[in-house]
Short mmCIF file of C-alpha atoms in Angstrom, two decimals:
data_model
loop_
_atom_site.label_atom_id
_atom_site.label_comp_id
_atom_site.label_asym_id
_atom_site.label_seq_id
_atom_site.Cartn_x
_atom_site.Cartn_y
_atom_site.Cartn_z
CA UNK A 1 -69.02 64.56 30.95
CA UNK A 2 -67.97 64.59 27.28
CA UNK A 3 -67.63 68.09 25.80
CA UNK A 4 -70.06 68.88 22.96
CA UNK A 5 -70.34 71.70 20.45
CA UNK A 6 -73.32 74.04 20.62
CA UNK A 7 -75.13 71.86 18.06
CA UNK A 8 -74.95 68.86 20.36
CA UNK A 9 -72.28 67.07 18.33
CA UNK A 10 -69.69 65.31 20.38
CA UNK A 11 -66.29 66.72 19.49
CA UNK A 12 -63.61 64.24 18.67
CA UNK A 13 -60.23 64.24 20.28
CA UNK A 14 -57.49 63.19 17.84
CA UNK A 15 -55.52 60.14 18.84
CA UNK A 16 -52.29 62.15 18.62
CA UNK A 17 -53.48 64.24 21.54
CA UNK A 18 -52.63 61.90 24.36
CA UNK A 19 -51.76 63.73 27.55
CA UNK A 20 -52.95 66.89 29.37
CA UNK A 21 -49.67 68.44 28.26
CA UNK A 22 -50.81 68.01 24.63
CA UNK A 23 -54.10 69.70 25.48
CA UNK A 24 -52.27 72.61 27.08
CA UNK A 25 -49.96 72.83 24.13
CA UNK A 26 -52.98 73.01 21.79
CA UNK A 27 -54.58 75.67 23.95
CA UNK A 28 -51.44 77.81 23.82
CA UNK A 29 -51.17 77.34 20.08
CA UNK A 30 -54.79 78.31 19.64
CA UNK A 31 -54.25 81.42 21.76
CA UNK A 32 -51.25 82.33 19.65
CA UNK A 33 -53.34 81.98 16.52
CA UNK A 34 -56.07 84.07 18.09
CA UNK A 35 -53.57 86.79 18.96
CA UNK A 36 -52.12 86.71 15.47
CA UNK A 37 -55.51 87.10 13.85
CA UNK A 38 -56.45 89.92 16.24
CA UNK A 39 -53.22 91.71 15.44
CA UNK A 40 -53.69 91.20 11.71
CA UNK A 41 -57.16 92.78 11.92
CA UNK A 42 -55.73 96.06 13.16
CA UNK A 43 -52.74 96.19 10.83
CA UNK A 44 -52.58 98.48 7.79
CA UNK A 45 -54.02 96.88 4.71
CA UNK A 46 -51.41 95.63 2.25
CA UNK A 47 -48.63 95.24 4.82
CA UNK A 48 -46.80 91.96 4.72
CA UNK A 49 -47.24 89.53 7.54
CA UNK A 50 -46.16 85.97 8.16
CA UNK A 51 -48.77 83.40 9.07
CA UNK A 52 -47.82 81.24 12.08
CA UNK A 53 -47.26 77.62 11.19
CA UNK A 54 -49.66 75.23 12.88
CA UNK A 55 -48.53 72.01 14.46
CA UNK A 56 -49.67 68.58 13.44
CA UNK A 57 -51.74 68.32 16.61
CA UNK A 58 -53.72 71.43 15.72
CA UNK A 59 -54.16 70.22 12.17
CA UNK A 60 -55.43 66.88 13.42
CA UNK A 61 -57.83 68.58 15.79
CA UNK A 62 -59.17 70.73 12.96
CA UNK A 63 -59.43 67.78 10.60
CA UNK A 64 -61.16 65.54 13.13
CA UNK A 65 -63.83 68.11 13.90
CA UNK A 66 -64.02 69.90 10.51
CA UNK A 67 -62.82 73.14 12.02
CA UNK A 68 -61.59 76.13 10.05
CA UNK A 69 -59.53 78.10 12.45
CA UNK A 70 -59.77 81.19 10.31
CA UNK A 71 -63.37 81.30 11.41
CA UNK A 72 -63.91 82.87 14.76
CA UNK A 73 -66.71 80.47 15.71
CA UNK A 74 -64.59 77.36 15.12
CA UNK A 75 -61.75 78.79 17.14
CA UNK A 76 -64.18 79.54 19.93
CA UNK A 77 -65.52 75.97 19.80
CA UNK A 78 -62.06 74.51 19.83
CA UNK A 79 -61.00 76.74 22.74
CA UNK A 80 -64.06 75.78 24.73
CA UNK A 81 -63.48 72.15 23.89
CA UNK A 82 -59.88 72.29 25.07
CA UNK A 83 -60.79 74.13 28.25
CA UNK A 84 -63.44 71.53 28.93
CA UNK A 85 -60.89 68.80 28.34
CA UNK A 86 -58.45 70.41 30.76
CA UNK A 87 -61.06 70.59 33.43
CA UNK A 88 -63.15 67.48 32.98
CA UNK A 89 -61.40 64.92 30.82
CA UNK A 90 -60.49 61.77 32.74
CA UNK A 91 -56.77 61.23 33.17
CA UNK A 92 -55.01 57.95 33.82
CA UNK A 93 -51.36 57.43 34.48
CA UNK A 94 -49.71 54.43 32.90
CA UNK A 95 -46.17 53.29 33.75
CA UNK A 96 -44.23 51.06 31.39
CA UNK A 97 -40.96 49.21 31.72
CA UNK A 98 -39.49 51.22 28.86
CA UNK A 99 -40.29 54.36 26.97
CA UNK A 100 -43.21 53.60 24.61
CA UNK A 101 -43.08 54.55 20.94
CA UNK A 102 -45.53 57.02 19.38
CA UNK A 103 -47.11 54.22 17.35
CA UNK A 104 -47.63 52.12 20.48
CA UNK A 105 -49.19 55.07 22.30
CA UNK A 106 -51.49 55.77 19.35
CA UNK A 107 -52.76 52.18 19.35
CA UNK A 108 -53.16 52.13 23.10
CA UNK A 109 -54.91 55.48 23.18
CA UNK A 110 -57.30 54.44 20.46
CA UNK A 111 -58.23 51.24 22.28
CA UNK A 112 -58.57 52.93 25.64
CA UNK A 113 -60.73 55.72 24.28
CA UNK A 114 -62.91 53.14 22.53
CA UNK A 115 -63.12 51.00 25.65
CA UNK A 116 -63.13 53.35 28.63
CA UNK A 117 -63.78 56.95 27.66
CA UNK A 118 -63.62 58.85 24.33
CA UNK A 119 -61.77 61.83 25.84
CA UNK A 120 -59.42 59.85 28.03
CA UNK A 121 -56.04 61.49 28.55
CA UNK A 122 -52.97 59.48 29.41
CA UNK A 123 -49.79 60.44 31.24
CA UNK A 124 -46.88 58.09 30.77
CA UNK A 125 -44.33 57.06 33.39
CA UNK A 126 -41.36 54.76 33.51
CA UNK A 127 -41.07 51.80 35.91
CA UNK A 128 -38.18 49.57 34.70
CA UNK A 129 -38.50 46.97 37.45
CA UNK A 130 -41.85 45.66 36.25
CA UNK A 131 -40.09 44.01 33.27
CA UNK A 132 -43.23 43.86 31.14
CA UNK A 133 -46.84 45.00 31.19
CA UNK A 134 -47.85 48.23 32.86
CA UNK A 135 -49.18 49.83 36.01
CA UNK A 136 -52.30 51.89 35.49
CA UNK A 137 -53.29 54.52 38.04
CA UNK A 138 -56.71 56.09 38.11
CA UNK A 139 -57.52 58.96 40.49
CA UNK A 140 -58.17 56.59 43.37
CA UNK A 141 -56.82 53.21 42.44
CA UNK A 142 -53.87 51.40 41.01
CA UNK A 143 -54.08 48.45 38.62
CA UNK A 144 -50.91 46.44 38.45
CA UNK A 145 -50.95 44.72 35.06
CA UNK A 146 -47.24 43.97 35.08
CA UNK A 147 -45.38 40.72 34.55
CA UNK A 148 -43.95 41.12 38.04
CA UNK A 149 -47.43 41.05 39.51
CA UNK A 150 -48.37 38.06 37.35
CA UNK A 151 -45.30 36.13 38.52
CA UNK A 152 -45.98 36.95 42.16
CA UNK A 153 -49.57 35.85 41.70
CA UNK A 154 -48.40 32.47 40.46
CA UNK A 155 -45.78 31.85 43.16
CA UNK A 156 -47.74 29.00 44.70
CA UNK A 157 -48.02 27.24 41.37
CA UNK A 158 -44.29 27.67 40.84
CA UNK A 159 -43.48 26.28 44.29
CA UNK A 160 -45.79 23.34 43.74
CA UNK A 161 -44.12 22.64 40.42
CA UNK A 162 -40.67 22.87 41.98
CA UNK A 163 -41.65 20.55 44.81
CA UNK A 164 -43.15 18.08 42.38
CA UNK A 165 -39.96 18.20 40.30
CA UNK A 166 -37.86 17.75 43.44
CA UNK A 167 -39.97 14.71 44.35
CA UNK A 168 -39.43 13.25 40.90
CA UNK A 169 -35.68 13.83 41.12
CA UNK A 170 -35.53 12.30 44.60
CA UNK A 171 -37.41 9.23 43.42
CA UNK B 1 31.97 -2.37 115.40
CA UNK B 2 33.98 0.80 114.95
CA UNK B 3 32.67 2.16 118.19
CA UNK B 4 34.08 -0.92 119.92
CA UNK B 5 37.40 -0.41 118.29
CA UNK B 6 37.43 3.18 119.46
CA UNK B 7 36.62 2.10 123.00
CA UNK B 8 39.46 -0.46 122.96
CA UNK B 9 41.88 2.20 121.78
CA UNK B 10 40.79 4.61 124.48
CA UNK B 11 41.14 1.86 127.11
CA UNK B 12 44.67 1.13 125.85
CA UNK B 13 45.65 4.78 126.14
CA UNK B 14 44.17 5.00 129.63
CA UNK B 15 45.99 1.82 130.77
CA UNK B 16 49.29 3.18 129.38
CA UNK B 17 48.68 6.41 131.31
CA UNK B 18 47.97 4.47 134.53
CA UNK B 19 51.15 2.44 134.05
CA UNK B 20 53.14 5.59 133.52
CA UNK B 21 51.75 7.13 136.69
CA UNK B 22 52.46 3.94 138.64
CA UNK B 23 56.03 3.91 137.34
CA UNK B 24 56.61 7.50 138.39
CA UNK B 25 55.20 6.77 141.80
CA UNK B 26 57.48 3.73 142.12
CA UNK B 27 60.51 5.68 141.09
CA UNK B 28 59.63 8.42 143.55
CA UNK B 29 59.23 5.89 146.31
CA UNK B 30 62.59 4.42 145.42
CA UNK B 31 64.21 7.83 145.53
CA UNK B 32 62.65 8.88 148.81
CA UNK B 33 63.19 5.59 150.79
CA UNK B 34 61.82 4.94 154.25
CA UNK B 35 63.49 4.29 157.63
CA UNK B 36 63.16 0.59 158.52
CA UNK B 37 64.69 0.35 161.92
CA UNK B 38 65.85 2.71 164.44
CA UNK B 39 69.44 2.85 165.46
CA UNK B 40 72.65 2.07 163.76
CA UNK B 41 71.42 -0.61 161.67
CA UNK B 42 69.08 1.77 160.22
CA UNK B 43 71.65 4.41 159.75
CA UNK B 44 74.16 1.85 158.41
CA UNK B 45 71.62 0.41 156.15
CA UNK B 46 70.70 3.85 155.07
CA UNK B 47 74.30 4.60 154.39
CA UNK B 48 74.70 1.37 152.44
CA UNK B 49 71.61 2.05 150.61
CA UNK B 50 72.72 5.50 149.96
CA UNK B 51 76.00 4.04 149.00
CA UNK B 52 74.43 1.50 146.65
CA UNK B 53 71.58 3.59 145.41
CA UNK B 54 73.55 6.73 145.02
CA UNK B 55 72.72 9.51 142.70
CA UNK B 56 74.43 7.90 139.79
CA UNK B 57 72.51 4.70 140.28
CA UNK B 58 69.34 6.66 140.61
CA UNK B 59 70.19 8.67 137.58
CA UNK B 60 70.88 5.45 135.70
CA UNK B 61 67.53 4.05 136.82
CA UNK B 62 65.82 7.23 135.80
CA UNK B 63 67.40 7.04 132.41
CA UNK B 64 66.46 3.42 132.03
CA UNK B 65 62.91 4.12 133.18
CA UNK B 66 62.71 7.06 130.88
CA UNK B 67 63.98 4.99 127.96
CA UNK B 68 61.61 2.16 128.80
CA UNK B 69 58.77 4.55 129.18
CA UNK B 70 59.63 6.24 125.92
CA UNK B 71 59.80 2.83 124.27
CA UNK B 72 56.40 1.88 125.64
CA UNK B 73 55.05 5.28 124.71
CA UNK B 74 56.54 4.92 121.21
CA UNK B 75 55.09 1.45 120.79
CA UNK B 76 51.74 2.50 122.04
CA UNK B 77 51.88 5.58 119.87
CA UNK B 78 52.66 3.37 116.90
CA UNK B 79 49.81 1.09 117.79
CA UNK B 80 47.60 4.07 118.36
CA UNK B 81 48.66 5.51 115.01
CA UNK B 82 47.93 2.21 113.31
CA UNK B 83 44.63 1.97 115.07
CA UNK B 84 43.88 5.53 114.16
CA UNK B 85 44.74 4.88 110.53
CA UNK B 86 42.64 1.76 110.55
CA UNK B 87 39.85 3.56 112.31
CA UNK B 88 40.11 6.46 109.88
CA UNK B 89 40.04 4.06 106.98
CA UNK B 90 37.10 2.21 108.45
CA UNK B 91 35.44 5.48 109.24
CA UNK B 92 35.97 6.56 105.66
CA UNK B 93 34.54 3.30 104.41
CA UNK B 94 31.72 3.58 106.87
CA UNK B 95 31.04 7.15 105.88
CA UNK B 96 31.19 6.19 102.24
CA UNK B 97 28.81 3.35 102.78
CA UNK B 98 26.50 5.44 104.94
CA UNK B 99 26.60 8.36 102.57
CA UNK B 100 26.11 6.08 99.59
CA UNK B 101 23.24 4.35 101.31
CA UNK B 102 21.77 7.65 102.37
CA UNK B 103 22.21 9.07 98.92
CA UNK B 104 20.71 5.99 97.38
CA UNK B 105 17.83 6.22 99.80
CA UNK B 106 17.39 9.91 99.05
CA UNK B 107 17.70 9.25 95.35
CA UNK B 108 15.15 6.50 95.67
CA UNK B 109 12.85 8.88 97.51
CA UNK B 110 13.55 11.55 94.95
CA UNK B 111 12.92 9.12 92.15
CA UNK B 112 9.75 8.00 93.87
CA UNK B 113 8.68 11.62 94.24
CA UNK B 114 9.40 12.20 90.59
CA UNK B 115 7.50 9.06 89.69
CA UNK B 116 4.60 10.19 91.88
CA UNK B 117 4.65 13.64 90.32
CA UNK B 118 4.87 12.05 86.91
CA UNK B 119 1.98 9.78 87.72
CA UNK B 120 0.02 12.73 89.03
CA UNK B 121 0.81 14.68 85.90
CA UNK B 122 -0.18 11.70 83.75
CA UNK B 123 -3.39 11.30 85.72
CA UNK B 124 -4.09 15.01 85.41
CA UNK B 125 -3.35 14.96 81.68
CA UNK B 126 -5.49 11.88 81.28
CA UNK B 127 -8.35 13.55 83.13
CA UNK B 128 -7.86 16.72 81.11
CA UNK B 129 -7.82 14.71 77.91
CA UNK B 130 -10.97 12.93 78.96
CA UNK B 131 -12.61 16.27 79.81
CA UNK B 132 -11.46 17.78 76.53
CA UNK B 133 -12.69 14.76 74.64
CA UNK B 134 -16.02 14.97 76.44
CA UNK B 135 -16.22 18.68 75.72
CA UNK B 136 -15.31 18.04 72.11
CA UNK B 137 -17.98 15.39 71.86
CA UNK B 138 -20.53 17.70 73.44
CA UNK B 139 -19.53 20.57 71.19
CA UNK B 140 -19.56 18.32 68.17
CA UNK B 141 -23.05 17.12 69.01
CA UNK B 142 -24.23 20.65 69.67
CA UNK B 143 -22.61 21.89 66.48
CA UNK B 144 -24.22 19.12 64.47
CA UNK B 145 -27.59 20.01 65.95
CA UNK B 146 -27.08 23.70 65.20
CA UNK B 147 -25.90 22.91 61.69
CA UNK B 148 -28.96 20.77 61.15
CA UNK B 149 -31.23 23.52 62.49
CA UNK B 150 -29.47 26.12 60.34
CA UNK B 151 -29.67 23.84 57.34
CA UNK B 152 -33.40 23.34 57.87
CA UNK B 153 -33.84 27.07 58.31
CA UNK B 154 -31.91 27.85 55.11
CA UNK B 155 -33.83 25.23 53.18
CA UNK B 156 -37.11 26.51 54.54
CA UNK B 157 -36.12 30.09 53.77
CA UNK B 158 -34.97 29.05 50.32
CA UNK B 159 -38.25 27.26 49.71
CA UNK B 160 -40.17 30.28 50.91
CA UNK B 161 -38.16 32.65 48.77
CA UNK B 162 -37.62 30.41 45.79
CA UNK B 163 -40.52 31.91 43.91
CA UNK B 164 -39.34 35.43 44.64
CA UNK B 165 -35.82 34.53 43.58
CA UNK B 166 -37.02 32.99 40.33
CA UNK B 167 -39.34 35.95 39.72
CA UNK B 168 -36.50 38.35 40.31
CA UNK B 169 -34.26 36.33 38.03
CA UNK B 170 -36.89 36.24 35.30
CA UNK B 171 -37.52 39.94 35.58
CA UNK B 172 -33.81 40.64 35.40
CA UNK B 173 -33.28 38.19 32.57
CA UNK B 174 -36.16 39.05 30.27
CA UNK B 175 -36.90 42.60 31.37
CA UNK B 176 -34.95 44.12 28.52
CA UNK B 177 -35.82 41.44 25.99
CA UNK B 178 -39.56 42.00 25.62
CA UNK B 179 -40.55 44.64 23.12
CA UNK B 180 -43.28 46.96 24.33
CA UNK B 181 -45.19 46.57 21.06
CA UNK B 182 -45.47 42.85 21.72
CA UNK B 183 -47.05 43.58 25.08
CA UNK B 184 -49.91 45.66 23.66
CA UNK B 185 -52.43 42.85 23.59
CA UNK B 186 -51.38 41.66 27.02
CA UNK B 187 -51.78 45.18 28.41
CA UNK B 188 -55.10 45.71 26.66
CA UNK B 189 -56.42 42.38 27.88
CA UNK B 190 -55.45 43.37 31.42
CA UNK B 191 -57.17 46.71 31.04
CA UNK B 192 -60.19 45.01 29.54
CA UNK B 193 -60.34 42.68 32.52
CA UNK B 194 -60.33 45.68 34.89
CA UNK B 195 -62.43 47.88 32.65
CA UNK B 196 -65.38 48.06 34.99
CA UNK B 197 -63.30 49.07 37.97
CA UNK B 198 -61.36 51.62 35.94
CA UNK B 199 -64.51 53.21 34.56
CA UNK B 200 -66.11 53.34 37.97
CA UNK B 201 -63.06 54.92 39.54
CA UNK B 202 -62.80 57.48 36.73
CA UNK B 203 -66.46 58.37 37.14
CA UNK B 204 -66.19 58.64 40.90
CA UNK B 205 -62.97 60.61 40.60
CA UNK B 206 -64.14 63.06 37.98
#
């Protein structure tokens, strides 16, 4: 079930937030910000204090959902949203032959969220022996979309071609 | 023939011995004498005889007899010696001939035995060679069959595994050559093809 804000608006998950680890990282950052603001409220007026720098992920989350994290209500919404994501967001595991680039993951995440689920989270693994393609694992199933699988699936065609070629050579 | 010669020689020696005995008996009878008539005539005759055949005469006769006997003995001994030499020579020749014949016969037997053994050995070797050749032929046939079976098995196994070998080779050869960015559409098309199953599994899992 997609998390929504109290007004019924579906909150948007930035494409840079890809894995559950990113969600946890955002939650911790949000908690740090919350702590900082709570501490600043009880400090003496006029004392100097250094604002914590926010990460790009947090900025993207704020920008995507028009949050102002100085407002308590927006922080609460974001925290609830992240908690909801941790608990309910669908997670798929995708293994690639090599380590994917950030740009590749952004494109893939965008397409998967548009196709499968808007809050889909992705964990990435490495499986060098598949050569190309990927292996996608959902909670209960595995989808082998690798080149290895494709080649194995076409073994009969390959054998038929080889036999035909052998027949031509023999003739 | 030699046995006859030996018998003749022995007969000669025996006859000489008999003659010698007869001569001694004669001489003894001459020495002893015998009374012919009684009376004077006898005694006169005896006296004359004793006068004529006195001891000297008898001694002379003995000497003559002894000389004659020695001569006969010498001659016979010479003959006997010649015969013995001849016999010895003939015996030697005979022994040589017999021994040579015997040796030749034994050598012939020995040679025949060797030839038989040789023939047996040749027969045995021939049989062994034939058996070895048969065994070799059998082994060769069996080996050819096994090689053919093994060849068929390898070909069949190769045919069965050809695809896997080529797949493995392709994966090894191009695994590092394909950029992940170039695979995006391929991956997305695969996901799109399994979209329904993925969505259903996510829904059932969450």
